[in-house]
Short mmCIF file of N, CA, C and O in Angstrom, two decimals:
data_model
loop_
_atom_site.label_atom_id
_atom_site.label_comp_id
_atom_site.label_asym_id
_atom_site.label_seq_id
_atom_site.Cartn_x
_atom_site.Cartn_y
_atom_site.Cartn_z
N MET A 765 0.83 -1.18 0.00
CA MET A 765 0.00 0.00 0.00
C MET A 765 0.88 1.25 0.00
O MET A 765 1.87 1.31 0.70
N GLU A 766 0.48 2.21 -0.74
CA GLU A 766 1.21 3.47 -0.74
C GLU A 766 0.92 4.23 0.54
O GLU A 766 -0.11 4.03 1.18
N GLN A 767 1.81 5.15 0.88
CA GLN A 767 1.67 5.92 2.11
C GLN A 767 0.34 6.65 2.19
O GLN A 767 -0.28 6.69 3.24
N GLU A 768 -0.10 7.25 1.10
CA GLU A 768 -1.37 7.99 1.10
C GLU A 768 -2.55 7.06 1.35
O GLU A 768 -3.46 7.39 2.09
N GLN A 769 -2.51 5.86 0.78
CA GLN A 769 -3.58 4.90 1.03
C GLN A 769 -3.58 4.44 2.48
O GLN A 769 -4.65 4.31 3.09
N ILE A 770 -2.41 4.23 3.04
CA ILE A 770 -2.31 3.84 4.45
C ILE A 770 -2.88 4.94 5.33
O ILE A 770 -3.64 4.69 6.25
N ARG A 771 -2.54 6.18 5.04
CA ARG A 771 -3.06 7.31 5.81
C ARG A 771 -4.58 7.38 5.72
O ARG A 771 -5.26 7.60 6.72
N GLN A 772 -5.13 7.13 4.54
CA GLN A 772 -6.59 7.16 4.37
C GLN A 772 -7.26 6.06 5.19
O GLN A 772 -8.30 6.27 5.80
N VAL A 773 -6.66 4.88 5.19
CA VAL A 773 -7.21 3.78 5.99
C VAL A 773 -7.12 4.11 7.48
O VAL A 773 -8.06 3.84 8.24
N GLN A 774 -6.03 4.73 7.90
CA GLN A 774 -5.89 5.12 9.30
C GLN A 774 -6.96 6.13 9.70
O GLN A 774 -7.56 6.03 10.78
N VAL A 775 -7.22 7.11 8.84
CA VAL A 775 -8.26 8.10 9.11
C VAL A 775 -9.63 7.42 9.16
O VAL A 775 -10.44 7.71 10.05
N TYR A 776 -9.87 6.51 8.25
CA TYR A 776 -11.14 5.76 8.24
C TYR A 776 -11.30 4.99 9.55
O TYR A 776 -12.35 5.05 10.19
N PHE A 777 -10.25 4.29 9.96
CA PHE A 777 -10.31 3.49 11.19
C PHE A 777 -10.53 4.39 12.40
O PHE A 777 -11.33 4.07 13.28
N GLN A 778 -9.87 5.53 12.44
CA GLN A 778 -10.04 6.47 13.55
C GLN A 778 -11.48 6.97 13.60
O GLN A 778 -12.07 7.07 14.68
N THR A 779 -12.05 7.27 12.45
CA THR A 779 -13.44 7.72 12.39
C THR A 779 -14.38 6.63 12.89
O THR A 779 -15.32 6.91 13.64
N MET A 780 -14.11 5.39 12.52
CA MET A 780 -14.93 4.27 12.99
C MET A 780 -14.83 4.15 14.51
O MET A 780 -15.85 3.98 15.19
N GLU A 781 -13.62 4.23 15.07
CA GLU A 781 -13.45 4.15 16.52
C GLU A 781 -14.21 5.28 17.21
O GLU A 781 -14.88 5.05 18.22
N GLU A 782 -14.12 6.50 16.69
CA GLU A 782 -14.82 7.63 17.29
C GLU A 782 -16.33 7.40 17.30
O GLU A 782 -17.01 7.73 18.27
N ASN A 783 -16.86 6.83 16.23
CA ASN A 783 -18.30 6.56 16.16
C ASN A 783 -18.69 5.39 17.06
O ASN A 783 -19.76 5.42 17.68
N ILE A 784 -17.85 4.39 17.16
CA ILE A 784 -18.13 3.26 18.05
C ILE A 784 -18.16 3.74 19.50
O ILE A 784 -19.00 3.29 20.29
N GLU A 785 -17.27 4.66 19.86
CA GLU A 785 -17.24 5.19 21.23
C GLU A 785 -18.56 5.83 21.63
O GLU A 785 -18.92 5.86 22.80
N LYS A 786 -19.31 6.35 20.66
CA LYS A 786 -20.58 7.03 20.93
C LYS A 786 -21.74 6.06 21.13
O LYS A 786 -22.80 6.45 21.59
N LEU A 787 -21.53 4.80 20.78
CA LEU A 787 -22.59 3.80 20.89
C LEU A 787 -22.74 3.30 22.31
O LEU A 787 -21.79 3.32 23.10
N PRO A 788 -23.93 2.79 22.66
CA PRO A 788 -24.10 2.16 23.98
C PRO A 788 -23.15 0.96 24.11
O PRO A 788 -22.78 0.33 23.12
N LYS A 789 -22.78 0.65 25.33
CA LYS A 789 -21.83 -0.43 25.61
C LYS A 789 -22.25 -1.75 24.96
O LYS A 789 -21.42 -2.48 24.43
N GLU A 790 -23.53 -2.06 24.99
CA GLU A 790 -24.01 -3.32 24.42
C GLU A 790 -23.72 -3.39 22.92
O GLU A 790 -23.41 -4.46 22.39
N GLU A 791 -23.83 -2.27 22.23
CA GLU A 791 -23.54 -2.24 20.80
C GLU A 791 -22.03 -2.37 20.55
O GLU A 791 -21.62 -3.04 19.61
N GLN A 792 -21.24 -1.73 21.39
CA GLN A 792 -19.78 -1.86 21.27
C GLN A 792 -19.38 -3.33 21.42
O GLN A 792 -18.54 -3.84 20.68
N GLU A 793 -19.99 -4.00 22.40
CA GLU A 793 -19.70 -5.42 22.63
C GLU A 793 -20.00 -6.25 21.39
O GLU A 793 -19.20 -7.10 20.99
N LYS A 794 -21.15 -6.00 20.76
CA LYS A 794 -21.53 -6.75 19.57
C LYS A 794 -20.54 -6.52 18.42
O LYS A 794 -20.19 -7.44 17.69
N ILE A 795 -20.13 -5.28 18.24
CA ILE A 795 -19.21 -4.95 17.15
C ILE A 795 -17.89 -5.69 17.30
O ILE A 795 -17.37 -6.26 16.34
N TYR A 796 -17.35 -5.70 18.51
CA TYR A 796 -16.02 -6.29 18.72
C TYR A 796 -16.04 -7.80 18.95
O TYR A 796 -15.01 -8.46 18.82
N ARG A 797 -17.19 -8.37 19.24
CA ARG A 797 -17.28 -9.80 19.55
C ARG A 797 -16.75 -10.68 18.40
O ARG A 797 -15.93 -11.56 18.62
N THR A 798 -17.24 -10.46 17.21
CA THR A 798 -16.83 -11.28 16.07
C THR A 798 -15.34 -11.15 15.79
O THR A 798 -14.66 -12.15 15.53
N CYS A 799 -14.83 -9.93 15.84
CA CYS A 799 -13.39 -9.72 15.62
C CYS A 799 -12.58 -10.45 16.68
O CYS A 799 -11.56 -11.07 16.38
N ALA A 800 -13.04 -10.38 17.92
CA ALA A 800 -12.34 -11.04 19.03
C ALA A 800 -12.29 -12.55 18.82
O ALA A 800 -11.24 -13.18 18.99
N ILE A 801 -13.41 -13.13 18.44
CA ILE A 801 -13.47 -14.57 18.22
C ILE A 801 -12.51 -14.97 17.10
O ILE A 801 -11.72 -15.91 17.24
N ASN A 802 -12.54 -14.23 16.00
CA ASN A 802 -11.66 -14.54 14.87
C ASN A 802 -10.19 -14.41 15.24
O ASN A 802 -9.35 -15.15 14.74
N CYS A 803 -9.89 -13.50 16.14
CA CYS A 803 -8.50 -13.26 16.54
C CYS A 803 -7.93 -14.42 17.37
O CYS A 803 -6.76 -14.74 17.25
N VAL A 804 -8.76 -15.06 18.21
CA VAL A 804 -8.23 -16.04 19.17
C VAL A 804 -8.66 -17.49 18.96
O VAL A 804 -8.06 -18.39 19.54
N LYS A 805 -9.65 -17.73 18.14
CA LYS A 805 -10.24 -19.09 18.07
C LYS A 805 -9.26 -20.16 17.60
O LYS A 805 -9.35 -21.30 18.03
N ASP A 806 -8.32 -19.81 16.74
CA ASP A 806 -7.39 -20.81 16.21
C ASP A 806 -6.01 -20.76 16.86
O ASP A 806 -5.10 -21.47 16.44
N SER A 807 -5.86 -19.91 17.86
CA SER A 807 -4.55 -19.77 18.50
C SER A 807 -4.68 -19.83 20.02
O SER A 807 -4.47 -20.89 20.62
N VAL A 808 -5.05 -18.76 20.64
CA VAL A 808 -5.11 -18.68 22.11
C VAL A 808 -6.09 -19.70 22.67
O VAL A 808 -5.79 -20.38 23.65
N LEU A 809 -7.26 -19.82 22.07
CA LEU A 809 -8.24 -20.79 22.55
C LEU A 809 -7.69 -22.21 22.48
O LEU A 809 -7.84 -22.99 23.43
N VAL A 810 -7.03 -22.55 21.40
CA VAL A 810 -6.46 -23.88 21.24
C VAL A 810 -5.44 -24.16 22.34
O VAL A 810 -5.46 -25.23 22.97
N GLU A 811 -4.57 -23.20 22.59
CA GLU A 811 -3.55 -23.35 23.64
C GLU A 811 -4.18 -23.48 25.02
O GLU A 811 -3.81 -24.36 25.80
N GLN A 812 -5.15 -22.63 25.31
CA GLN A 812 -5.77 -22.69 26.64
C GLN A 812 -6.65 -23.92 26.81
O GLN A 812 -6.81 -24.42 27.92
N ARG A 813 -7.16 -24.44 25.73
CA ARG A 813 -7.90 -25.70 25.82
C ARG A 813 -6.96 -26.83 26.25
O ARG A 813 -7.32 -27.69 27.05
N LYS A 814 -5.72 -26.81 25.74
CA LYS A 814 -4.71 -27.79 26.17
C LYS A 814 -4.42 -27.62 27.65
O LYS A 814 -4.31 -28.61 28.38
N TRP A 815 -4.25 -26.38 28.09
CA TRP A 815 -3.99 -26.11 29.51
C TRP A 815 -5.10 -26.69 30.38
O TRP A 815 -4.86 -27.31 31.40
N MET A 816 -6.34 -26.42 29.96
CA MET A 816 -7.49 -26.87 30.74
C MET A 816 -7.49 -28.39 30.86
O MET A 816 -7.73 -28.93 31.95
N LYS A 817 -7.20 -29.09 29.78
CA LYS A 817 -7.15 -30.56 29.82
C LYS A 817 -6.03 -31.04 30.73
O LYS A 817 -6.21 -31.98 31.50
N GLU A 818 -4.86 -30.40 30.63
CA GLU A 818 -3.73 -30.75 31.50
C GLU A 818 -4.09 -30.60 32.98
O GLU A 818 -3.59 -31.33 33.83
N CYS A 819 -4.93 -29.63 33.27
CA CYS A 819 -5.27 -29.29 34.66
C CYS A 819 -6.64 -29.82 35.07
O CYS A 819 -7.20 -29.39 36.08
N ASN A 820 -7.19 -30.74 34.28
CA ASN A 820 -8.49 -31.36 34.57
C ASN A 820 -9.59 -30.34 34.87
O ASN A 820 -10.41 -30.53 35.76
N GLY A 821 -9.58 -29.24 34.11
CA GLY A 821 -10.63 -28.24 34.25
C GLY A 821 -10.51 -27.35 35.48
O GLY A 821 -11.44 -26.61 35.78
N ASP A 822 -9.40 -27.40 36.19
CA ASP A 822 -9.20 -26.59 37.39
C ASP A 822 -8.58 -25.24 36.98
O ASP A 822 -7.40 -25.16 36.65
N MET A 823 -9.40 -24.20 37.02
CA MET A 823 -8.96 -22.88 36.59
C MET A 823 -7.80 -22.35 37.44
O MET A 823 -6.85 -21.77 36.91
N ASP A 824 -7.87 -22.55 38.74
CA ASP A 824 -6.78 -22.09 39.62
C ASP A 824 -5.47 -22.77 39.24
O ASP A 824 -4.44 -22.11 39.10
N LEU A 825 -5.50 -24.06 39.07
CA LEU A 825 -4.30 -24.81 38.70
C LEU A 825 -3.79 -24.36 37.33
O LEU A 825 -2.59 -24.19 37.12
N MET A 826 -4.71 -24.14 36.42
CA MET A 826 -4.36 -23.69 35.07
C MET A 826 -3.60 -22.37 35.13
O MET A 826 -2.55 -22.20 34.50
N TYR A 827 -4.10 -21.44 35.93
CA TYR A 827 -3.45 -20.13 36.04
C TYR A 827 -2.18 -20.17 36.88
O TYR A 827 -1.30 -19.34 36.71
N GLU A 828 -2.06 -21.14 37.75
CA GLU A 828 -0.82 -21.31 38.50
C GLU A 828 0.28 -21.89 37.60
O GLU A 828 1.41 -21.42 37.60
N GLN A 829 -0.07 -22.92 36.85
CA GLN A 829 0.92 -23.58 36.01
C GLN A 829 1.35 -22.75 34.81
O GLN A 829 2.44 -22.93 34.28
N HIS A 830 0.47 -21.85 34.39
CA HIS A 830 0.77 -21.01 33.22
C HIS A 830 0.68 -19.54 33.63
O HIS A 830 0.13 -18.72 32.89
N ALA A 831 1.24 -19.22 34.77
CA ALA A 831 1.07 -17.89 35.37
C ALA A 831 1.71 -16.76 34.58
O ALA A 831 1.22 -15.64 34.60
N LYS A 832 2.80 -17.05 33.89
CA LYS A 832 3.51 -15.93 33.27
C LYS A 832 4.28 -16.34 32.02
O LYS A 832 4.84 -17.43 31.97
N SER A 833 4.27 -15.45 31.05
CA SER A 833 5.10 -15.59 29.85
C SER A 833 5.50 -14.18 29.44
O SER A 833 5.17 -13.21 30.11
N GLU A 834 6.17 -14.06 28.32
CA GLU A 834 6.53 -12.72 27.85
C GLU A 834 5.30 -11.96 27.36
O GLU A 834 5.35 -10.75 27.18
N TYR A 835 4.17 -12.66 27.15
CA TYR A 835 2.96 -12.05 26.61
C TYR A 835 1.89 -11.76 27.64
O TYR A 835 1.01 -10.95 27.40
N TYR A 836 1.90 -12.44 28.77
CA TYR A 836 0.83 -12.28 29.76
C TYR A 836 1.32 -12.67 31.14
O TYR A 836 2.36 -13.32 31.30
N ALA A 837 0.51 -12.30 32.13
CA ALA A 837 0.71 -12.77 33.51
C ALA A 837 -0.68 -12.93 34.12
O ALA A 837 -1.52 -12.03 34.02
N TYR A 838 -0.94 -14.09 34.71
CA TYR A 838 -2.20 -14.34 35.41
C TYR A 838 -1.97 -14.22 36.90
O TYR A 838 -0.96 -14.67 37.41
N ARG A 839 -2.93 -13.62 37.59
CA ARG A 839 -2.89 -13.55 39.05
C ARG A 839 -4.21 -14.07 39.59
O ARG A 839 -5.28 -13.72 39.09
N ILE A 840 -4.11 -14.88 40.62
CA ILE A 840 -5.31 -15.34 41.32
C ILE A 840 -5.52 -14.37 42.47
O ILE A 840 -4.70 -14.28 43.37
N ILE A 841 -6.61 -13.65 42.42
CA ILE A 841 -6.94 -12.69 43.47
C ILE A 841 -7.72 -13.39 44.58
O ILE A 841 -7.43 -13.23 45.75
N GLU A 842 -8.72 -14.15 44.17
CA GLU A 842 -9.53 -14.95 45.10
C GLU A 842 -9.79 -16.29 44.43
O GLU A 842 -10.49 -16.37 43.42
N ARG A 843 -9.22 -17.35 44.98
CA ARG A 843 -9.28 -18.68 44.36
C ARG A 843 -10.72 -19.05 43.98
O ARG A 843 -11.63 -18.86 44.76
N GLY A 844 -10.85 -19.53 42.75
CA GLY A 844 -12.15 -19.97 42.25
C GLY A 844 -13.11 -18.85 41.90
O GLY A 844 -14.24 -19.11 41.48
N HIS A 845 -12.67 -17.60 42.04
CA HIS A 845 -13.63 -16.52 41.85
C HIS A 845 -13.08 -15.30 41.08
O HIS A 845 -13.69 -14.85 40.13
N ILE A 846 -11.94 -14.76 41.51
CA ILE A 846 -11.45 -13.53 40.89
C ILE A 846 -9.99 -13.70 40.45
O ILE A 846 -9.15 -14.16 41.21
N TYR A 847 -9.76 -13.28 39.20
CA TYR A 847 -8.44 -13.41 38.59
C TYR A 847 -8.12 -12.10 37.85
O TYR A 847 -9.03 -11.33 37.54
N GLU A 848 -6.86 -11.90 37.56
CA GLU A 848 -6.47 -10.81 36.69
C GLU A 848 -5.51 -11.34 35.64
O GLU A 848 -4.71 -12.23 35.92
N ILE A 849 -5.65 -10.80 34.44
CA ILE A 849 -4.69 -11.08 33.38
C ILE A 849 -4.07 -9.75 33.00
O ILE A 849 -4.76 -8.74 32.85
N GLU A 850 -2.76 -9.78 32.90
CA GLU A 850 -2.00 -8.58 32.57
C GLU A 850 -1.19 -8.84 31.31
O GLU A 850 -0.58 -9.90 31.16
N TYR A 851 -1.23 -7.87 30.42
CA TYR A 851 -0.39 -7.91 29.23
C TYR A 851 0.65 -6.82 29.40
O TYR A 851 0.29 -5.64 29.55
N PRO A 852 1.95 -7.15 29.39
CA PRO A 852 2.98 -6.15 29.64
C PRO A 852 3.08 -5.07 28.55
O PRO A 852 3.69 -4.04 28.75
N ARG A 853 2.43 -5.33 27.41
CA ARG A 853 2.36 -4.36 26.31
C ARG A 853 1.12 -4.71 25.50
O ARG A 853 0.56 -5.79 25.62
N CYS A 854 0.71 -3.80 24.66
CA CYS A 854 -0.44 -4.06 23.80
C CYS A 854 -0.03 -5.10 22.76
O CYS A 854 0.98 -4.96 22.07
N LEU A 855 -0.82 -6.17 22.65
CA LEU A 855 -0.52 -7.25 21.71
C LEU A 855 -1.36 -7.16 20.43
O LEU A 855 -1.25 -8.02 19.56
N CYS A 856 -2.16 -6.13 20.32
CA CYS A 856 -3.10 -6.02 19.19
C CYS A 856 -2.38 -5.64 17.90
O CYS A 856 -1.71 -4.60 17.83
N TYR A 857 -2.53 -6.47 16.90
CA TYR A 857 -1.89 -6.20 15.61
C TYR A 857 -2.48 -4.96 14.95
O TYR A 857 -1.80 -4.27 14.18
N MET A 858 -3.72 -4.60 15.25
CA MET A 858 -4.33 -3.39 14.68
C MET A 858 -3.66 -2.13 15.24
O MET A 858 -3.52 -1.14 14.54
N LYS A 859 -3.24 -2.18 16.49
CA LYS A 859 -2.49 -1.06 17.07
C LYS A 859 -1.10 -0.99 16.43
O LYS A 859 -0.65 0.08 16.03
N HIS A 860 -0.45 -2.13 16.33
CA HIS A 860 0.90 -2.16 15.78
C HIS A 860 0.93 -1.77 14.30
O HIS A 860 1.95 -1.27 13.81
N ALA A 861 -0.16 -1.99 13.60
CA ALA A 861 -0.26 -1.60 12.19
C ALA A 861 -0.58 -0.10 12.05
O ALA A 861 -0.59 0.42 10.94
N GLY A 862 -0.83 0.56 13.19
CA GLY A 862 -1.10 2.00 13.17
C GLY A 862 -2.56 2.36 13.01
O GLY A 862 -2.90 3.51 12.75
N PHE A 863 -3.46 1.39 13.19
CA PHE A 863 -4.88 1.66 13.00
C PHE A 863 -5.59 1.93 14.32
O PHE A 863 -6.20 2.97 14.50
N ALA A 864 -5.57 1.00 15.25
CA ALA A 864 -6.27 1.16 16.53
C ALA A 864 -5.54 2.17 17.39
O ALA A 864 -4.36 2.01 17.67
N LYS A 865 -6.27 3.22 17.79
CA LYS A 865 -5.66 4.27 18.61
C LYS A 865 -6.51 4.61 19.82
O LYS A 865 -6.05 5.30 20.72
N SER A 866 -7.74 4.15 19.84
CA SER A 866 -8.67 4.49 20.90
C SER A 866 -8.86 3.31 21.86
O SER A 866 -8.88 2.15 21.44
N GLU A 867 -9.06 3.62 23.11
CA GLU A 867 -9.28 2.56 24.10
C GLU A 867 -10.55 1.76 23.84
O GLU A 867 -10.66 0.62 24.28
N VAL A 868 -11.47 2.31 23.08
CA VAL A 868 -12.69 1.55 22.77
C VAL A 868 -12.32 0.24 22.06
O VAL A 868 -13.00 -0.77 22.20
N HIS A 869 -11.21 0.25 21.34
CA HIS A 869 -10.77 -0.96 20.62
C HIS A 869 -10.40 -2.08 21.59
O HIS A 869 -10.43 -3.26 21.22
N CYS A 870 -10.10 -1.74 22.84
CA CYS A 870 -9.75 -2.75 23.85
C CYS A 870 -10.95 -3.62 24.23
O CYS A 870 -10.78 -4.64 24.89
N GLU A 871 -12.13 -3.23 23.78
CA GLU A 871 -13.30 -4.09 23.96
C GLU A 871 -13.07 -5.41 23.24
O GLU A 871 -13.57 -6.45 23.66
N CYS A 872 -12.29 -5.38 22.19
CA CYS A 872 -11.95 -6.61 21.47
C CYS A 872 -11.20 -7.58 22.39
O CYS A 872 -11.51 -8.77 22.42
N SER A 873 -10.26 -7.08 23.16
CA SER A 873 -9.52 -7.94 24.11
C SER A 873 -10.45 -8.47 25.18
O SER A 873 -10.39 -9.65 25.54
N ARG A 874 -11.31 -7.61 25.70
CA ARG A 874 -12.26 -8.04 26.73
C ARG A 874 -13.17 -9.14 26.17
O ARG A 874 -13.40 -10.17 26.82
N GLN A 875 -13.62 -8.96 24.96
CA GLN A 875 -14.48 -9.97 24.32
C GLN A 875 -13.72 -11.26 24.06
O GLN A 875 -14.29 -12.35 24.18
N SER A 876 -12.45 -11.18 23.73
CA SER A 876 -11.68 -12.41 23.48
C SER A 876 -11.52 -13.21 24.77
O SER A 876 -11.62 -14.43 24.76
N ILE A 877 -11.29 -12.51 25.88
CA ILE A 877 -11.18 -13.20 27.17
C ILE A 877 -12.51 -13.87 27.52
O ILE A 877 -12.55 -15.04 27.93
N LEU A 878 -13.60 -13.13 27.35
CA LEU A 878 -14.93 -13.70 27.61
C LEU A 878 -15.20 -14.93 26.74
O LEU A 878 -15.67 -15.96 27.23
N TYR A 879 -14.90 -14.81 25.46
CA TYR A 879 -15.12 -15.92 24.53
C TYR A 879 -14.35 -17.16 24.95
O TYR A 879 -14.91 -18.25 25.05
N ILE A 880 -13.07 -16.99 25.23
CA ILE A 880 -12.23 -18.13 25.61
C ILE A 880 -12.77 -18.79 26.88
O ILE A 880 -12.94 -20.02 26.93
N LEU A 881 -13.04 -18.01 27.89
CA LEU A 881 -13.50 -18.59 29.16
C LEU A 881 -14.88 -19.22 29.04
O LEU A 881 -15.15 -20.26 29.65
N ASN A 882 -15.76 -18.63 28.22
CA ASN A 882 -17.08 -19.24 28.01
C ASN A 882 -16.97 -20.54 27.22
O ASN A 882 -17.74 -21.47 27.43
N GLU A 883 -15.99 -20.63 26.34
CA GLU A 883 -15.75 -21.87 25.60
C GLU A 883 -15.17 -22.95 26.51
O GLU A 883 -15.55 -24.11 26.43
N LEU A 884 -14.23 -22.55 27.37
CA LEU A 884 -13.57 -23.52 28.25
C LEU A 884 -14.44 -23.94 29.43
O LEU A 884 -14.37 -25.08 29.88
N PHE A 885 -15.23 -23.02 29.94
CA PHE A 885 -16.02 -23.26 31.14
C PHE A 885 -17.47 -22.82 30.91
O PHE A 885 -17.95 -21.87 31.53
N PRO A 886 -18.19 -23.51 30.01
CA PRO A 886 -19.55 -23.07 29.66
C PRO A 886 -20.54 -23.12 30.83
O PRO A 886 -21.56 -22.44 30.81
N GLU A 887 -20.21 -23.89 31.84
CA GLU A 887 -21.11 -24.01 32.99
C GLU A 887 -20.96 -22.85 33.98
O GLU A 887 -21.76 -22.71 34.90
N LYS A 888 -19.96 -22.02 33.78
CA LYS A 888 -19.70 -20.92 34.71
C LYS A 888 -20.18 -19.59 34.12
O LYS A 888 -20.23 -19.41 32.92
N SER A 889 -20.52 -18.67 35.01
CA SER A 889 -20.84 -17.31 34.61
C SER A 889 -19.58 -16.48 34.75
O SER A 889 -18.95 -16.46 35.80
N VAL A 890 -19.18 -15.82 33.66
CA VAL A 890 -17.91 -15.09 33.64
C VAL A 890 -18.17 -13.61 33.30
O VAL A 890 -18.92 -13.30 32.38
N LYS A 891 -17.53 -12.74 34.06
CA LYS A 891 -17.54 -11.31 33.78
C LYS A 891 -16.09 -10.87 33.62
O LYS A 891 -15.21 -11.35 34.34
N VAL A 892 -15.84 -9.96 32.69
CA VAL A 892 -14.50 -9.43 32.48
C VAL A 892 -14.59 -7.90 32.48
O VAL A 892 -15.41 -7.32 31.77
N GLU A 893 -13.73 -7.30 33.27
CA GLU A 893 -13.70 -5.85 33.40
C GLU A 893 -12.34 -5.33 32.94
O GLU A 893 -11.30 -5.85 33.32
N ARG A 894 -12.36 -4.29 32.14
CA ARG A 894 -11.14 -3.63 31.70
C ARG A 894 -10.69 -2.70 32.84
O ARG A 894 -11.40 -1.79 33.23
N ILE A 895 -9.50 -2.95 33.39
CA ILE A 895 -8.96 -2.14 34.47
C ILE A 895 -8.11 -1.00 33.91
O ILE A 895 -8.28 0.16 34.27
N GLN A 896 -7.16 -1.33 33.04
CA GLN A 896 -6.31 -0.33 32.39
C GLN A 896 -5.78 -0.91 31.10
O GLN A 896 -5.66 -2.13 30.96
N THR A 897 -5.46 0.00 30.15
CA THR A 897 -4.92 -0.46 28.87
C THR A 897 -3.88 0.51 28.35
O THR A 897 -3.86 1.69 28.72
N VAL A 898 -3.05 0.01 27.48
CA VAL A 898 -2.03 0.83 26.82
C VAL A 898 -2.72 1.90 25.98
O VAL A 898 -2.33 3.08 26.01
N LEU A 899 -3.75 1.52 25.24
CA LEU A 899 -4.46 2.51 24.42
C LEU A 899 -5.16 3.56 25.29
O LEU A 899 -5.45 4.65 24.81
N GLY A 900 -5.41 3.23 26.54
CA GLY A 900 -5.99 4.19 27.48
C GLY A 900 -4.95 5.02 28.19
O GLY A 900 -5.28 5.83 29.06
N GLY A 901 -3.67 4.82 27.88
CA GLY A 901 -2.61 5.63 28.46
C GLY A 901 -1.75 4.93 29.50
O GLY A 901 -0.79 5.51 30.00
N ALA A 902 -2.08 3.69 29.86
CA ALA A 902 -1.30 2.96 30.87
C ALA A 902 -0.08 2.32 30.21
O ALA A 902 0.02 2.23 28.98
N ASP A 903 0.83 1.84 31.03
CA ASP A 903 2.03 1.18 30.49
C ASP A 903 1.81 -0.31 30.24
O ASP A 903 2.67 -0.98 29.68
N LYS A 904 0.66 -0.84 30.67
CA LYS A 904 0.32 -2.24 30.45
C LYS A 904 -1.20 -2.38 30.45
O LYS A 904 -1.92 -1.46 30.84
N CYS A 905 -1.70 -3.52 30.02
CA CYS A 905 -3.14 -3.79 30.01
C CYS A 905 -3.47 -4.76 31.14
O CYS A 905 -2.74 -5.73 31.35
N VAL A 906 -4.55 -4.49 31.85
CA VAL A 906 -4.99 -5.36 32.93
C VAL A 906 -6.50 -5.55 32.83
O VAL A 906 -7.25 -4.57 32.69
N PHE A 907 -6.93 -6.81 32.89
CA PHE A 907 -8.35 -7.16 32.88
C PHE A 907 -8.64 -8.01 34.11
O PHE A 907 -7.86 -8.89 34.46
N ARG A 908 -9.76 -7.75 34.76
CA ARG A 908 -10.19 -8.51 35.93
C ARG A 908 -11.28 -9.48 35.48
O ARG A 908 -12.21 -9.10 34.77
N ILE A 909 -11.13 -10.72 35.91
CA ILE A 909 -12.07 -11.80 35.56
C ILE A 909 -12.80 -12.23 36.83
O ILE A 909 -12.15 -12.53 37.82
N GLU A 910 -14.13 -12.25 36.76
CA GLU A 910 -14.93 -12.77 37.89
C GLU A 910 -15.67 -14.00 37.40
O GLU A 910 -16.31 -13.97 36.36
N VAL A 911 -15.57 -15.06 38.18
CA VAL A 911 -16.20 -16.32 37.81
C VAL A 911 -17.18 -16.72 38.91
O VAL A 911 -16.85 -16.69 40.08
N GLU A 912 -18.37 -17.07 38.51
CA GLU A 912 -19.41 -17.54 39.47
C GLU A 912 -19.70 -19.00 39.17
O GLU A 912 -19.71 -19.44 38.08
#
């Protein structure tokens, strides 16, 4: 792509993010859900499904055995109930390509976490809250997971 075309796509993407920010939260969730699923279904989900099998479906054990890598860190806040996942940097390829610039785009990450956990633990009720993100101005991304 030529530089001018790249700039036009960046402006288009920024306009889309600005308009998505104006939508109700439920609509934002719907918009990013499909992108989130496509981003993780053949990679992160596959890996975490292996973890779950290794740990016989024990989420605490799964997060203990796979607590940290160069891409993430899991913390157990309250066993069986509250967890945090931290990304030491933004891992989104849309940000790295120069397109995603707004924190609203981090709904995609929140949706990917929800999707993975709902796939792995369909019998549980899962909530995911965005605590801080790189696109929101923080030096790392943190999401809180509540499981019932």
